[in-house]
């Protein structure tokens, strides 16, 4: 019994809502089913009555939300006979693509911006055995190249321009609705290529649980993949809030950013591929895009780690940093239920973490009892 109920990944869990049939061989590493953690200390520190949650996507098999989309994209690629996948990446997509390709026994080609991806992600892509091309250029240049090359090379693109990626990623919204019993009032996400905010909106539109009943709703993006019930969209969908890093904030500048830069290398993207969809999400949900400085992003990352015990990577902290600001200034009103997606694990980028903490908490002492006692006395 228990064995039959074993969790075996999000495609199996949500197969009725995903583009697979009963015979499709699934390429899965048990992704999805991530914890929705209710924060305690941050809301108290803010002095506001909000129900604040983080959806910790950093606990997926390769440490980021990308696995949700990758299980779907690689499953379909393999089913269609593809022997190789390709992506441009700021790091997490490359780690995920490499892992699912390894699982499927196919080849992964990844294009990454030289010197601008976090060490953990590079280690993953190398260990999983991807063929890595470091390019002298940024993510946007890599993305352009991948799209050109895939026109005639026998490779399947697994960036989020592959529609199956967003189909997999929408399941995060399903999980949140199931756990809260409804959609939150606000959903906060970091925005780079803008695929994830789009995918969440697809999920919220498509599948909602109201008064204990599963309601399938009309959705603007289903591409024929989802169960389209038709009719007007009613009831509870969240206001979608997307946060970019100030140095890489095309949505705030109103056009592509030539030379994006930020400490949050995951979202160092100047020309989002899902621009139009994300803009539509903002309009339809009554939401907003906003920006955070690198200092604000790192501060939010440290707050969440130190005060809640949840260690996410810098890009992910843009969601909680933005939410904290909007809760404090009343843009998110008291009484709201708020979910922030933490897209990646803090262990992905140890260099930035150590650099941020280098002046605190660590002393070097002799290996003797008196020295340890001294150190304790100093700190208490
Ligand atoms: C931790 O890996 O684009 O707005 O190539 O790794 O859906 O792009 C990563 C994106 C947020 C932004 N947080 O999501 C890549 C890549 C983390 C990320 C984003 C990314 P999208």
Coordinates of C-alpha atoms and ligand atoms in Angstrom, one line a residue:
X1 CA 0.0 0.0 0.0
X2 CA 2.5 2.5 1.2
X3 CA 4.8 1.4 -1.7
X4 CA 2.1 2.2 -4.3
X5 CA 1.6 5.7 -2.7
X6 CA 5.3 6.4 -2.9
X7 CA 5.9 9.9 -4.3
X8 CA 7.5 9.5 -7.7
X9 CA 7.7 13.0 -9.1
X10 CA 5.4 15.7 -10.3
X11 CA 4.4 14.2 -13.7
X12 CA 3.0 11.1 -12.0
X13 CA 1.3 13.3 -9.4
X14 CA -0.3 15.7 -11.9
X15 CA -0.4 13.6 -15.0
X16 CA -4.1 14.6 -15.7
X17 CA -2.9 18.2 -16.1
X18 CA 0.2 17.5 -18.1
X19 CA 1.0 16.6 -21.7
X20 CA 1.8 12.9 -21.2
X21 CA -0.2 9.7 -21.8
X22 CA -0.2 6.4 -20.0
X23 CA 2.7 5.0 -22.2
X24 CA 5.0 8.0 -22.0
X25 CA 8.3 6.8 -20.3
X26 CA 8.9 9.4 -17.5
X27 CA 12.3 10.9 -16.9
X28 CA 12.1 11.8 -13.2
X29 CA 14.3 12.3 -10.2
X30 CA 11.4 12.7 -7.8
X31 CA 11.2 16.5 -8.3
X32 CA 8.4 18.7 -6.8
X33 CA 6.5 18.2 -3.5
X34 CA 8.7 20.9 -2.0
X35 CA 7.9 22.4 1.5
X36 CA 5.8 25.5 2.0
X37 CA 7.4 26.9 5.1
X38 CA 5.5 29.4 7.2
X39 CA 7.8 32.2 8.4
X40 CA 7.6 33.3 12.0
X41 CA 10.4 35.6 12.9
X42 CA 10.4 37.9 9.9
X43 CA 6.7 38.8 10.1
X44 CA 7.2 39.5 13.8
X45 CA 10.2 41.7 13.0
X46 CA 8.1 43.5 10.4
X47 CA 5.4 44.2 13.0
X48 CA 2.7 43.4 10.4
X49 CA 0.0 40.8 10.6
X50 CA 0.6 38.8 7.4
X51 CA 0.6 35.1 6.8
X52 CA 4.0 34.8 5.0
X53 CA 5.2 31.5 3.4
X54 CA 8.2 30.5 1.4
X55 CA 8.0 27.7 -1.2
X56 CA 11.5 26.2 -1.0
X57 CA 12.2 25.1 -4.5
X58 CA 15.9 24.8 -3.6
X59 CA 15.0 21.4 -2.2
X60 CA 14.4 19.9 -5.7
X61 CA 16.8 17.2 -6.8
X62 CA 19.3 19.6 -8.4
X63 CA 18.6 22.4 -6.0
X64 CA 16.3 24.6 -8.0
X65 CA 12.8 25.0 -9.5
X66 CA 14.2 24.2 -12.9
X67 CA 13.7 20.5 -12.2
X68 CA 10.0 20.9 -12.5
X69 CA 10.2 22.1 -16.0
X70 CA 13.1 19.8 -16.9
X71 CA 11.4 16.5 -16.0
X72 CA 8.7 17.5 -18.5
X73 CA 10.9 18.8 -21.2
X74 CA 13.3 15.9 -21.2
X75 CA 10.5 13.4 -20.9
X76 CA 9.0 14.8 -24.1
X77 CA 12.3 15.2 -25.8
X78 CA 13.2 11.5 -25.2
X79 CA 9.6 10.4 -26.2
X80 CA 10.0 12.2 -29.5
X81 CA 13.4 10.5 -30.1
X82 CA 15.8 13.3 -29.3
X83 CA 19.3 12.2 -28.5
X84 CA 20.6 15.5 -27.3
X85 CA 19.3 18.6 -25.5
X86 CA 20.8 22.1 -25.4
X87 CA 20.3 25.2 -23.3
X88 CA 21.9 28.6 -22.5
X89 CA 22.0 29.2 -18.8
X90 CA 23.0 31.4 -15.9
X91 CA 23.6 28.2 -14.1
X92 CA 20.6 26.4 -12.7
X93 CA 19.1 25.4 -16.1
X94 CA 22.4 23.9 -17.0
X95 CA 22.6 21.9 -13.8
X96 CA 19.1 20.6 -14.2
X97 CA 19.4 19.8 -17.9
X98 CA 22.7 17.9 -17.3
X99 CA 21.1 15.8 -14.5
X100 CA 18.0 14.9 -16.5
X101 CA 20.1 14.1 -19.6
X102 CA 22.3 11.9 -17.4
X103 CA 19.2 10.1 -16.1
X104 CA 17.8 9.7 -19.7
X105 CA 21.2 8.6 -21.1
X106 CA 21.3 11.4 -23.7
X107 CA 23.7 14.2 -24.3
X108 CA 23.4 17.7 -22.8
X109 CA 25.1 20.8 -24.3
X110 CA 25.1 23.9 -22.1
X111 CA 26.2 27.4 -22.9
X112 CA 27.2 29.4 -19.9
X113 CA 28.6 32.9 -19.5
X114 CA 32.3 32.6 -18.7
X115 CA 33.1 33.5 -15.1
X116 CA 29.6 34.5 -14.2
X117 CA 28.0 31.3 -12.9
X118 CA 28.0 30.2 -9.3
X119 CA 30.5 27.5 -8.4
X120 CA 27.9 24.9 -7.2
X121 CA 26.1 25.1 -10.5
X122 CA 29.3 24.7 -12.5
X123 CA 30.3 21.7 -10.3
X124 CA 26.9 20.1 -11.0
X125 CA 27.0 20.6 -14.8
X126 CA 30.5 19.1 -14.8
X127 CA 29.7 16.2 -12.6
X128 CA 26.5 15.2 -14.4
X129 CA 28.7 15.1 -17.5
X130 CA 27.3 17.9 -19.7
X131 CA 29.3 19.2 -22.6
X132 CA 30.0 22.7 -21.3
X133 CA 30.7 25.7 -23.6
X134 CA 31.7 28.7 -21.7
X135 CA 31.0 31.7 -23.9
X136 CA 32.7 35.1 -24.0
X137 CA 29.3 36.7 -23.7
X138 CA 26.3 36.9 -21.4
X139 CA 23.2 34.7 -21.1
X140 CA 21.3 36.7 -23.7
X141 CA 24.0 36.1 -26.3
X142 CA 24.0 32.4 -25.3
X143 CA 20.2 32.2 -25.7
X144 CA 20.4 33.8 -29.2
X145 CA 23.1 31.3 -30.2
X146 CA 21.1 28.3 -28.9
X147 CA 18.0 29.3 -30.9
X148 CA 20.1 29.7 -34.1
X149 CA 21.9 26.4 -33.7
X150 CA 18.8 24.4 -32.9
X151 CA 17.3 25.4 -36.2
X152 CA 19.4 22.8 -38.0
X153 CA 21.4 20.8 -35.4
X154 CA 19.8 17.6 -34.0
X155 CA 19.3 19.0 -30.5
X156 CA 16.2 19.9 -28.5
X157 CA 16.1 23.3 -26.7
X158 CA 15.3 22.9 -23.1
X159 CA 15.2 26.6 -22.1
X160 CA 11.8 27.9 -21.1
X161 CA 11.0 28.7 -24.8
X162 CA 10.3 25.0 -24.8
X163 CA 6.6 25.0 -23.9
X164 CA 6.9 21.8 -21.9
X165 CA 9.1 23.5 -19.4
X166 CA 6.3 25.9 -18.3
X167 CA 3.9 23.0 -18.2
X168 CA 6.1 21.3 -15.6
X169 CA 6.7 24.4 -13.7
X170 CA 3.0 25.3 -13.3
X171 CA 2.7 22.4 -10.8
X172 CA 4.3 24.6 -8.1
X173 CA 1.0 26.6 -8.1
X174 CA -1.0 23.4 -7.8
X175 CA 1.0 22.4 -4.7
X176 CA 0.5 25.7 -3.1
X177 CA -3.3 25.7 -3.7
X178 CA -3.5 22.2 -2.3
X179 CA -1.6 23.1 0.8
X180 CA -3.3 26.4 1.6
X181 CA -6.7 25.2 0.5
X182 CA -6.8 28.2 -1.8
X183 CA -4.5 30.5 -3.7
X184 CA -2.6 33.1 -1.7
X185 CA -3.5 36.8 -2.0
X186 CA 0.0 37.6 -3.3
X187 CA 2.7 35.5 -5.0
X188 CA 6.2 37.0 -5.1
X189 CA 8.9 35.7 -7.5
X190 CA 12.3 36.7 -8.7
X191 CA 12.2 37.4 -12.4
X192 CA 15.0 36.7 -15.0
X193 CA 13.7 35.2 -18.2
X194 CA 10.2 35.5 -16.8
X195 CA 9.3 31.8 -17.5
X196 CA 8.6 30.9 -13.9
X197 CA 6.1 33.8 -13.2
X198 CA 4.3 32.8 -16.4
X199 CA 4.2 29.2 -15.4
X200 CA 2.8 30.0 -12.0
X201 CA 0.1 32.0 -13.5
X202 CA -0.8 29.2 -15.9
X203 CA -1.0 26.9 -12.8
X204 CA -3.2 29.3 -10.8
X205 CA -5.5 29.9 -13.7
X206 CA -5.8 26.3 -14.6
X207 CA -6.3 24.6 -11.3
X208 CA -7.7 26.0 -8.1
X209 CA -9.4 24.5 -5.1
X210 CA -12.3 26.4 -3.8
X211 CA -14.6 25.2 -1.1
X212 CA -12.9 21.8 -1.3
X213 CA -13.7 21.3 -4.9
X214 CA -11.1 21.2 -7.7
X215 CA -12.1 23.9 -10.3
X216 CA -10.4 24.0 -13.7
X217 CA -10.4 27.4 -15.1
X218 CA -9.9 29.2 -18.3
X219 CA -6.2 30.2 -18.9
X220 CA -4.6 32.5 -21.3
X221 CA -1.5 30.4 -22.1
X222 CA -2.5 26.8 -22.0
X223 CA -1.4 26.2 -25.7
X224 CA -3.9 23.3 -25.7
X225 CA -1.9 21.4 -23.1
X226 CA -4.1 22.1 -20.1
X227 CA -7.6 21.0 -19.4
X228 CA -9.5 24.1 -20.6
X229 CA -12.9 24.4 -19.0
X230 CA -13.8 27.6 -20.7
X231 CA -16.0 30.3 -19.2
X232 CA -15.0 33.4 -17.2
X233 CA -12.2 33.3 -14.8
X234 CA -13.6 33.7 -11.3
X235 CA -12.4 33.7 -7.7
X236 CA -9.1 33.5 -6.1
X237 CA -5.9 33.9 -8.0
X238 CA -3.1 35.8 -6.5
X239 CA -1.7 39.2 -7.4
X240 CA 1.6 38.4 -9.0
X241 CA 4.6 40.4 -7.9
X242 CA 7.9 40.1 -9.9
X243 CA 11.2 41.4 -8.6
X244 CA 14.3 42.0 -10.7
X245 CA 17.8 43.0 -9.7
X246 CA 18.4 46.7 -10.4
X247 CA 21.4 46.0 -12.7
X248 CA 19.3 43.6 -14.7
X249 CA 15.8 45.0 -14.7
X250 CA 14.5 45.3 -18.3
X251 CA 10.9 45.3 -17.1
X252 CA 11.6 48.4 -15.0
X253 CA 13.6 50.1 -17.8
X254 CA 10.9 49.4 -20.4
X255 CA 13.3 47.6 -22.8
X256 CA 16.2 45.1 -23.0
X257 CA 19.2 45.9 -20.9
X258 CA 22.5 45.7 -22.9
X259 CA 24.9 44.8 -20.3
X260 CA 23.1 43.3 -17.3
X261 CA 24.9 42.9 -14.0
X262 CA 24.1 41.7 -10.5
X263 CA 25.5 39.7 -7.7
X264 CA 22.4 37.5 -8.2
X265 CA 24.0 35.8 -11.3
X266 CA 21.0 33.5 -11.8
X267 CA 18.9 36.5 -12.9
X268 CA 21.7 38.4 -14.8
X269 CA 19.4 38.5 -17.8
X270 CA 18.8 41.6 -20.0
X271 CA 16.4 40.3 -22.6
X272 CA 13.7 38.0 -21.0
X273 CA 12.4 35.4 -23.4
X274 CA 8.9 35.4 -21.9
X275 CA 8.6 39.2 -21.9
X276 CA 5.1 39.3 -23.4
X277 CA 3.7 36.6 -21.3
X278 CA 5.0 38.1 -18.1
X279 CA 3.6 41.5 -18.9
X280 CA 0.3 39.8 -19.5
X281 CA 0.5 38.1 -16.1
X282 CA 1.1 41.4 -14.5
X283 CA -1.9 43.0 -16.2
X284 CA -4.2 40.1 -15.7
X285 CA -3.4 39.6 -12.0
X286 CA -3.3 43.3 -11.1
X287 CA 0.4 42.8 -10.2
X288 CA 3.6 44.7 -10.5
X289 CA 7.3 44.5 -11.3
X290 CA 9.8 46.1 -9.0
X291 CA 13.5 46.1 -8.5
X292 CA 16.0 45.5 -5.7
X293 CA 19.6 46.6 -5.3
X294 CA 22.3 44.0 -4.8
X295 CA 22.6 45.2 -1.2
X296 CA 18.9 44.6 -0.6
X297 CA 19.0 41.2 -2.2
X298 CA 22.0 40.1 0.0
X299 CA 20.4 41.6 3.1
X300 CA 17.2 39.6 2.4
X301 CA 19.2 36.4 1.9
X302 CA 21.0 36.9 5.2
X303 CA 17.8 37.7 7.1
X304 CA 16.0 34.6 5.9
X305 CA 19.0 32.4 6.6
X306 CA 19.8 33.9 10.0
X307 CA 16.2 34.4 11.3
X308 CA 14.3 31.6 9.7
X309 CA 16.9 28.9 9.0
X310 CA 16.2 28.9 5.3
X311 CA 19.2 29.2 3.0
X312 CA 18.4 30.3 -0.5
X313 CA 20.6 31.6 -3.3
X314 CA 20.8 35.4 -3.9
X315 CA 18.4 35.5 -6.9
X316 CA 15.8 33.7 -4.9
X317 CA 16.1 36.3 -2.1
X318 CA 14.7 38.9 -4.4
X319 CA 11.2 37.5 -3.8
X320 CA 11.4 37.7 0.0
X321 CA 13.3 41.0 -0.1
X322 CA 10.6 42.5 -2.3
X323 CA 7.8 41.1 -0.2
X324 CA 9.4 42.4 3.0
X325 CA 9.6 45.9 1.6
X326 CA 6.0 45.8 0.2
X327 CA 4.6 44.4 3.5
X328 CA 6.5 47.1 5.5
X329 CA 5.2 50.0 3.3
X330 CA 1.6 48.6 3.2
X331 CA 1.6 47.8 -0.6
X332 CA 0.8 44.3 0.6
X333 CA -1.9 45.0 3.2
X334 CA -2.3 43.4 6.7
X335 CA -4.3 40.2 6.7
X336 CA -2.8 39.0 3.4
X337 CA -1.6 35.5 2.7
X338 CA 1.7 35.8 0.8
X339 CA 3.8 33.2 -0.8
X340 CA 7.4 33.8 -1.9
X341 CA 9.1 31.4 -4.2
X342 CA 12.7 30.6 -3.2
X343 CA 13.9 29.4 -6.6
X344 CA 17.3 28.0 -5.7
X345 CA 19.4 26.6 -2.8
X346 CA 21.9 28.7 -1.0
X347 CA 24.6 26.0 -1.4
X348 CA 24.6 26.8 -5.1
X349 CA 26.7 29.9 -4.5
X350 CA 29.0 29.4 -1.6
X351 CA 31.4 32.2 -2.7
X352 CA 28.8 34.9 -2.4
X353 CA 27.7 33.5 1.0
X354 CA 31.1 33.3 2.5
X355 CA 32.0 36.7 1.1
X356 CA 28.9 38.2 2.7
X357 CA 29.8 36.7 6.1
X358 CA 33.5 37.1 6.1
X359 CA 33.5 39.7 8.9
X360 CA 31.2 37.9 11.2
X361 CA 31.0 34.9 13.5
X362 CA 34.3 33.2 12.9
X363 CA 37.4 33.3 15.0
X364 CA 40.6 31.2 14.7
X365 CA 41.8 30.0 18.0
X366 CA 44.2 27.5 19.5
X367 CA 42.9 24.0 19.9
X368 CA 42.6 24.1 23.7
X369 CA 39.8 24.3 26.3
X370 CA 40.7 27.8 27.6
X371 CA 40.6 29.3 24.2
X372 CA 37.1 27.8 23.5
X373 CA 35.9 29.1 26.9
X374 CA 37.2 32.5 26.1
X375 CA 35.5 32.6 22.8
X376 CA 32.2 31.6 24.4
X377 CA 32.5 34.3 27.0
X378 CA 33.2 36.8 24.3
X379 CA 30.0 36.0 22.5
X380 CA 27.6 35.7 25.5
Ligands
LIG1 C1 17.6 30.7 -8.8 O1 19.4 28.9 -15.2 O2 17.6 31.5 -16.4 O3 12.3 34.3 -14.6 O4 19.6 29.8 -17.1 O5 18.1 30.2 -11.5 O6 11.9 31.8 -15.0 O7 14.0 32.9 -15.7 C2 17.8 30.9 -14.2 C3 16.7 31.6 -13.7 C4 15.2 32.9 -10.6 C5 14.6 33.4 -12.9 N1 15.9 32.2 -9.6 O8 13.6 32.6 -13.3 C6 19.1 29.8 -16.0 C7 18.1 30.8 -15.6 C8 16.9 31.4 -9.9 C9 17.2 31.1 -11.2 C10 15.4 32.6 -11.9 C11 16.5 31.8 -12.2 P1 12.9 32.9 -14.7

